[in-house]
C-alpha positions as a Python dict, from the first residue, in 0.01 Angstrom:
ca = {
    (1, 'M'): (0, 0, 0),
    (2, 'Y'): (354, -39, -1),
    (3, 'P'): (568, -152, 275),
    (4, 'A'): (805, 69, 468),
    (5, 'V'): (1115, -129, 333),
    (6, 'K'): (1062, -419, 78),
    (7, 'I'): (1392, -633, 20),
    (8, 'S'): (1346, -855, -315),
    (9, 'K'): (1619, -1130, -372),
    (10, 'I'): (1926, -960, -243),
    (11, 'N'): (2260, -1112, -333),
    (12, 'K'): (2573, -1025, -274),
    (13, 'K'): (2875, -1172, -352),
    (14, 'Y'): (3273, -1065, -294),
    (15, 'G'): (3470, -1342, -528),
    (16, 'N'): (3370, -1663, -392),
    (17, 'L'): (3243, -1543, -76),
    (18, 'H'): (2887, -1532, -106),
    (19, 'V'): (2744, -1300, 181),
    (20, 'L'): (2393, -1251, 123),
    (21, 'R'): (2172, -1523, -47),
    (22, 'D'): (1824, -1437, -170),
    (23, 'I'): (1745, -1240, 114),
    (24, 'D'): (1371, -1146, 62),
    (25, 'F'): (1131, -996, 325),
    (26, 'S'): (941, -687, 362),
    (27, 'I'): (932, -427, 663),
    (28, 'G'): (563, -261, 731),
    (29, 'K'): (501, 71, 816),
    (30, 'N'): (528, 191, 1147),
    (31, 'T'): (683, -159, 1266),
    (32, 'Y'): (938, -181, 1547),
    (33, 'F'): (1163, -468, 1339),
    (34, 'G'): (1470, -619, 1468),
    (35, 'L'): (1741, -761, 1234),
    (36, 'L'): (1943, -1050, 1455),
    (37, 'G'): (2215, -1250, 1364),
    (38, 'P'): (2592, -1354, 1461),
    (39, 'N'): (2878, -1179, 1336),
    (40, 'G'): (2932, -1238, 983),
    (41, 'A'): (2586, -1323, 906),
    (42, 'G'): (2545, -1028, 662),
    (43, 'K'): (2316, -771, 870),
    (44, 'S'): (2555, -458, 795),
    (45, 'T'): (2621, -585, 432),
    (46, 'L'): (2212, -611, 415),
    (47, 'I'): (2231, -244, 569),
    (48, 'N'): (2528, -76, 373),
    (49, 'I'): (2292, -178, 46),
    (50, 'M'): (1974, 51, 173),
    (51, 'A'): (2228, 329, 255),
    (52, 'G'): (2302, 257, -83),
    (53, 'L'): (2713, 235, 21),
    (54, 'V'): (2752, -94, -133),
    (55, 'I'): (2577, -248, -455),
    (56, 'P'): (2392, -606, -436),
    (57, 'T'): (2517, -843, -704),
    (58, 'S'): (2159, -905, -786),
    (59, 'G'): (1799, -817, -629),
    (60, 'A'): (1641, -490, -525),
    (61, 'I'): (1572, -264, -222),
    (62, 'E'): (1255, -26, -183),
    (63, 'I'): (1227, 190, 99),
    (64, 'M'): (857, 375, 112),
    (65, 'G'): (836, 267, -209),
    (66, 'Y'): (1164, 433, -378),
    (67, 'N'): (1436, 199, -537),
    (68, 'V'): (1762, 249, -364),
    (69, 'S'): (1918, 199, -681),
    (70, 'T'): (1731, 396, -949),
    (71, 'M'): (1525, 630, -731),
    (72, 'W'): (1828, 688, -526),
    (73, 'R'): (1735, 1064, -382),
    (74, 'R'): (1377, 996, -230),
    (75, 'A'): (1478, 707, -86),
    (76, 'R'): (1787, 825, 121),
    (77, 'M'): (1526, 1124, 167),
    (78, 'S'): (1302, 838, 316),
    (79, 'V'): (1581, 685, 587),
    (80, 'G'): (1818, 759, 841),
    (81, 'I'): (2070, 531, 919),
    (82, 'V'): (2297, 553, 1277),
    (83, 'P'): (2613, 349, 1187),
    (84, 'Q'): (2838, 136, 1400),
    (85, 'E'): (3139, 355, 1333),
    (86, 'L'): (3217, 664, 1501),
    (87, 'V'): (3227, 897, 1187),
    (88, 'Y'): (3237, 1266, 1226),
    (89, 'D'): (3395, 1604, 1155),
    (90, 'S'): (3605, 1724, 1360),
    (91, 'F'): (3589, 2096, 1220),
    (92, 'F'): (3213, 2154, 1395),
    (93, 'T'): (3027, 2200, 1676),
    (94, 'V'): (2764, 1967, 1730),
    (95, 'R'): (2482, 2239, 1628),
    (96, 'E'): (2672, 2335, 1339),
    (97, 'M'): (2712, 1972, 1225),
    (98, 'L'): (2328, 1920, 1270),
    (99, 'R'): (2262, 2196, 1060),
    (100, 'L'): (2496, 2136, 790),
    (101, 'Q'): (2358, 1798, 778),
    (102, 'S'): (2023, 1906, 767),
    (103, 'G'): (2125, 2122, 458),
    (104, 'Y'): (2229, 1826, 295),
    (105, 'F'): (1856, 1698, 275),
    (106, 'G'): (1728, 2071, 144),
    (107, 'Y'): (1602, 2213, 463),
    (108, 'G'): (1733, 2549, 582),
    (109, 'P'): (1636, 2781, 903),
    (110, 'E'): (1299, 2608, 922),
    (111, 'N'): (1452, 2290, 1068),
    (112, 'Y'): (1610, 2436, 1322),
    (113, 'P'): (1374, 2397, 1594),
    (114, 'W'): (1385, 1994, 1490),
    (115, 'I'): (1754, 2050, 1558),
    (116, 'D'): (1723, 2192, 1896),
    (117, 'Q'): (1446, 1939, 1983),
    (118, 'L'): (1687, 1626, 1890),
    (119, 'I'): (1965, 1832, 2092),
    (120, 'E'): (1720, 1851, 2390),
    (121, 'S'): (1597, 1450, 2360),
    (122, 'L'): (1949, 1327, 2335),
    (123, 'R'): (2089, 1507, 2630),
    (124, 'L'): (2320, 1718, 2442),
    (125, 'T'): (2235, 2071, 2547),
    (126, 'E'): (2551, 2152, 2747),
    (127, 'K'): (2758, 2011, 2435),
    (128, 'S'): (2603, 2192, 2173),
    (129, 'G'): (2870, 2436, 2147),
    (130, 'E'): (3163, 2208, 2161),
    (131, 'N'): (3366, 2112, 1891),
    (132, 'L'): (3294, 1745, 1812),
    (133, 'Q'): (3670, 1652, 1832),
    (134, 'R'): (3614, 1710, 2257),
    (135, 'L'): (3320, 1498, 2321),
    (136, 'S'): (3325, 1153, 2480),
    (137, 'G'): (3267, 844, 2224),
    (138, 'G'): (2881, 837, 2408),
    (139, 'M'): (2856, 1222, 2345),
    (140, 'K'): (2908, 1144, 1987),
    (141, 'R'): (2761, 844, 1920),
    (142, 'R'): (2436, 1058, 2067),
    (143, 'V'): (2537, 1325, 1738),
    (144, 'L'): (2554, 1004, 1510),
    (145, 'I'): (2202, 929, 1620),
    (146, 'A'): (2061, 1277, 1562),
    (147, 'Q'): (2235, 1325, 1233),
    (148, 'A'): (2020, 1037, 1133),
    (149, 'L'): (1702, 1172, 1251),
    (150, 'V'): (1767, 1548, 1143),
    (151, 'H'): (1618, 1520, 818),
    (152, 'K'): (1252, 1356, 993),
    (153, 'P'): (1290, 1013, 780),
    (154, 'M'): (1015, 744, 842),
    (155, 'V'): (1267, 482, 823),
    (156, 'I'): (1524, 454, 1073),
    (157, 'V'): (1767, 194, 1124),
    (158, 'L'): (1969, 106, 1400),
    (159, 'D'): (2295, -60, 1327),
    (160, 'E'): (2446, -209, 1696),
    (161, 'P'): (2326, 127, 1830),
    (162, 'T'): (2399, 65, 2179),
    (163, 'A'): (2726, -151, 2146),
    (164, 'G'): (2986, -28, 2417),
    (165, 'V'): (2747, 277, 2539),
    (166, 'D'): (2677, 359, 2887),
    (167, 'V'): (2327, 292, 3085),
    (168, 'E'): (2217, 643, 3062),
    (169, 'L'): (2255, 683, 2672),
    (170, 'R'): (2079, 324, 2648),
    (171, 'Q'): (1771, 456, 2816),
    (172, 'V'): (1766, 754, 2611),
    (173, 'L'): (1796, 594, 2304),
    (174, 'W'): (1490, 362, 2353),
    (175, 'D'): (1321, 613, 2527),
    (176, 'L'): (1323, 849, 2198),
    (177, 'T'): (1267, 534, 1938),
    (178, 'R'): (986, 430, 2124),
    (179, 'Q'): (833, 774, 2106),
    (180, 'L'): (936, 782, 1722),
    (181, 'H'): (717, 468, 1644),
    (182, 'E'): (450, 621, 1857),
    (183, 'D'): (470, 910, 1642),
    (184, 'G'): (438, 700, 1280),
    (185, 'H'): (799, 557, 1222),
    (186, 'T'): (927, 270, 1089),
    (187, 'I'): (1203, 153, 1328),
    (188, 'L'): (1477, -110, 1194),
    (189, 'L'): (1749, -273, 1473),
    (190, 'T'): (2006, -455, 1483),
    (191, 'T'): (2187, -528, 1815),
    (192, 'H'): (2365, -834, 1961),
    (193, 'Y'): (2168, -762, 2334),
    (194, 'I'): (1892, -1047, 2268),
    (195, 'E'): (1669, -896, 2559),
    (196, 'E'): (1679, -504, 2384),
    (197, 'A'): (1493, -705, 2066),
    (198, 'E'): (1270, -900, 2233),
    (199, 'A'): (1149, -576, 2494),
    (200, 'L'): (1121, -357, 2181),
    (201, 'C'): (1052, -511, 1829),
    (202, 'Q'): (699, -651, 1691),
    (203, 'K'): (873, -861, 1450),
    (204, 'I'): (1223, -1014, 1387),
    (205, 'A'): (1411, -1139, 1114),
    (206, 'I'): (1735, -1385, 1182),
    (207, 'L'): (2000, -1415, 957),
    (208, 'D'): (2288, -1686, 976),
    (209, 'K'): (2569, -1736, 706),
    (210, 'G'): (2401, -1460, 450),
    (211, 'R'): (2070, -1670, 485),
    (212, 'L'): (1712, -1572, 607),
    (213, 'V'): (1638, -1861, 860),
    (214, 'A'): (1358, -1688, 1040),
    (215, 'L'): (1087, -1409, 1015),
    (216, 'D'): (794, -1378, 1271),
    (217, 'T'): (660, -1198, 1526),
    (218, 'T'): (851, -1210, 1837),
    (219, 'K'): (557, -1336, 1997),
    (220, 'D'): (575, -1658, 1769),
    (221, 'L'): (929, -1703, 1757),
    (222, 'L'): (886, -1752, 2136),
    (223, 'N'): (648, -2004, 2086),
    (224, 'R'): (922, -2211, 1839),
    (225, 'Y'): (1103, -2297, 2127),
    (226, 'P'): (961, -2630, 2252),
    (227, 'Y'): (1148, -2612, 2604),
    (228, 'R'): (1158, -2456, 2975),
    (229, 'L'): (1365, -2461, 3237),
    (230, 'F'): (1220, -2654, 3563),
    (231, 'T'): (1419, -2552, 3876),
    (232, 'I'): (1415, -2765, 4177),
    (233, 'K'): (1528, -2643, 4492),
    (234, 'F'): (1583, -2948, 4769),
    (235, 'S'): (1596, -2976, 5165),
    (236, 'E'): (1959, -3140, 5115),
    (237, 'D'): (2254, -3136, 4918),
    (238, 'V'): (2184, -3357, 4621),
    (239, 'S'): (2482, -3391, 4460),
    (240, 'A'): (2625, -3662, 4643),
    (241, 'R'): (2318, -3841, 4606),
    (242, 'L'): (2252, -3829, 4229),
    (243, 'E'): (2253, -4211, 4165),
    (244, 'A'): (1903, -4206, 4341),
    (245, 'F'): (1799, -4023, 4047),
    (246, 'P'): (1545, -4182, 3779),
    (247, 'E'): (1800, -4185, 3481),
    (248, 'S'): (1533, -4008, 3262),
    (249, 'L'): (1582, -3750, 3522),
    (250, 'K'): (1981, -3709, 3511),
    (251, 'K'): (2007, -3630, 3142),
    (252, 'L'): (1785, -3326, 3173),
    (253, 'I'): (1974, -3164, 3440),
    (254, 'V'): (2172, -2863, 3291),
    (255, 'S'): (2255, -2705, 3624),
    (256, 'L'): (2360, -2874, 3974),
    (257, 'K'): (2414, -2611, 4266),
    (258, 'K'): (2376, -2814, 4581),
    (259, 'E'): (2047, -2821, 4685),
    (260, 'R'): (1963, -2685, 4372),
    (261, 'I'): (1904, -2828, 3997),
    (262, 'T'): (1775, -2692, 3656),
    (263, 'L'): (1608, -2929, 3452),
    (264, 'K'): (1527, -2868, 3050),
    (265, 'L'): (1230, -2995, 2959),
    (266, 'H'): (1007, -3068, 2648),
    (267, 'R'): (675, -2900, 2683),
    (268, 'E'): (529, -3213, 2524),
    (269, 'K'): (770, -3495, 2632),
    (270, 'E'): (857, -3441, 2986),
    (271, 'K'): (585, -3391, 3231),
    (272, 'I'): (659, -3246, 3551),
    (273, 'G'): (459, -3402, 3761),
    (274, 'D'): (580, -3748, 3635),
    (275, 'L'): (924, -3624, 3737),
    (276, 'L'): (827, -3477, 4094),
    (277, 'E'): (652, -3856, 4139),
    (278, 'A'): (1024, -4031, 4056),
    (279, 'L'): (1169, -3808, 4288),
    (280, 'I'): (946, -3860, 4593),
    (281, 'S'): (956, -4211, 4561),
    (282, 'A'): (1363, -4207, 4570),
    (283, 'G'): (1333, -4025, 4886),
    (284, 'I'): (1425, -3681, 4807),
    (285, 'H'): (1272, -3374, 4988),
    (286, 'I'): (1154, -3097, 4769),
    (287, 'V'): (1145, -2739, 4929),
    (288, 'D'): (1060, -2517, 4682),
    (289, 'M'): (1025, -2516, 4224),
    (290, 'Q'): (1027, -2291, 3981),
    (291, 'T'): (938, -2303, 3590),
    (292, 'D'): (1082, -2015, 3340),
    (293, 'Q'): (993, -2012, 3032),
    (294, 'P'): (1235, -1926, 2722),
    (295, 'G'): (1328, -1591, 2588),
    (296, 'L'): (1449, -1484, 2266),
    (297, 'E'): (1802, -1581, 2331),
    (298, 'E'): (1726, -1930, 2339),
    (299, 'V'): (1539, -1892, 2020),
    (300, 'F'): (1816, -1719, 1893),
    (301, 'M'): (2064, -2050, 1974),
    (302, 'A'): (1885, -2298, 1865),
    (303, 'L'): (1841, -2158, 1466),
    (304, 'T'): (2192, -2043, 1490),
    (305, 'G'): (2394, -2259, 1728),
    (306, 'E'): (2545, -1970, 1881),
    (307, 'H'): (2502, -1724, 2177),
    (308, 'S'): (2456, -1377, 2113),
    (309, 'D'): (2783, -1159, 2215),
    (310, 'E'): (2642, -957, 2489),
}
């Protein structure tokens, strides 16, 4: 059985600039997959190669078993891509544009019920007769999403779909993609909103400087980060009493706010019981404490050395 997407030793160079270096991984069918990385990591270039818009220097990509370069008609029938940029034709209404897009893929009036369903799901009903030029940026992005789905592709690529959009559209999009995933579609998401990837994706690849630095299930990626945050609340302002803290504890402090400190603890090296005992021995009274497990944001930072752009 072939995977939904197979990326084989993809390299892309622009002169001396090596944008992608031996990218090699597969995405299984009916997987909600995240592709993460800082700006300039090569995510959009990889997606453009999948779309047939950029020719790789070497390597190959297959979508639903079809080579993007040699079997491009079938490959493009199998994928729908929502780009970052707002691209639209100002001469058409929403419904006209979607019907035209449907025709590009060989569909006729038999596909109109699906178009009507997309319009309703993306809450475009009231705007379906409007000229695209008159729509707000958020509404135009909804139309882009509908365009990518109009031919019912088995692989759906979302390239930063929620960048700069309102909360309502974000929720509409995630509700729709969750339903499409339940119906058997493969979803490939790139996003700078790390919490979205953590909540939605089953498996994640992380690119950095054109290289694949991580590929794992979301759960196993989270387990890679060996630290946890331990917050302690005291009965007094301890900022003036730091000299009473043991040196071994001072170096673990990542946040200090009067009656509250947060420590970054290694799961195996620093034991909570030992820290509490040291504080009690120093005569510092503890009121409350809380442990927070790391999220994907911390894993991303550890692997790339950068914050997400949220």
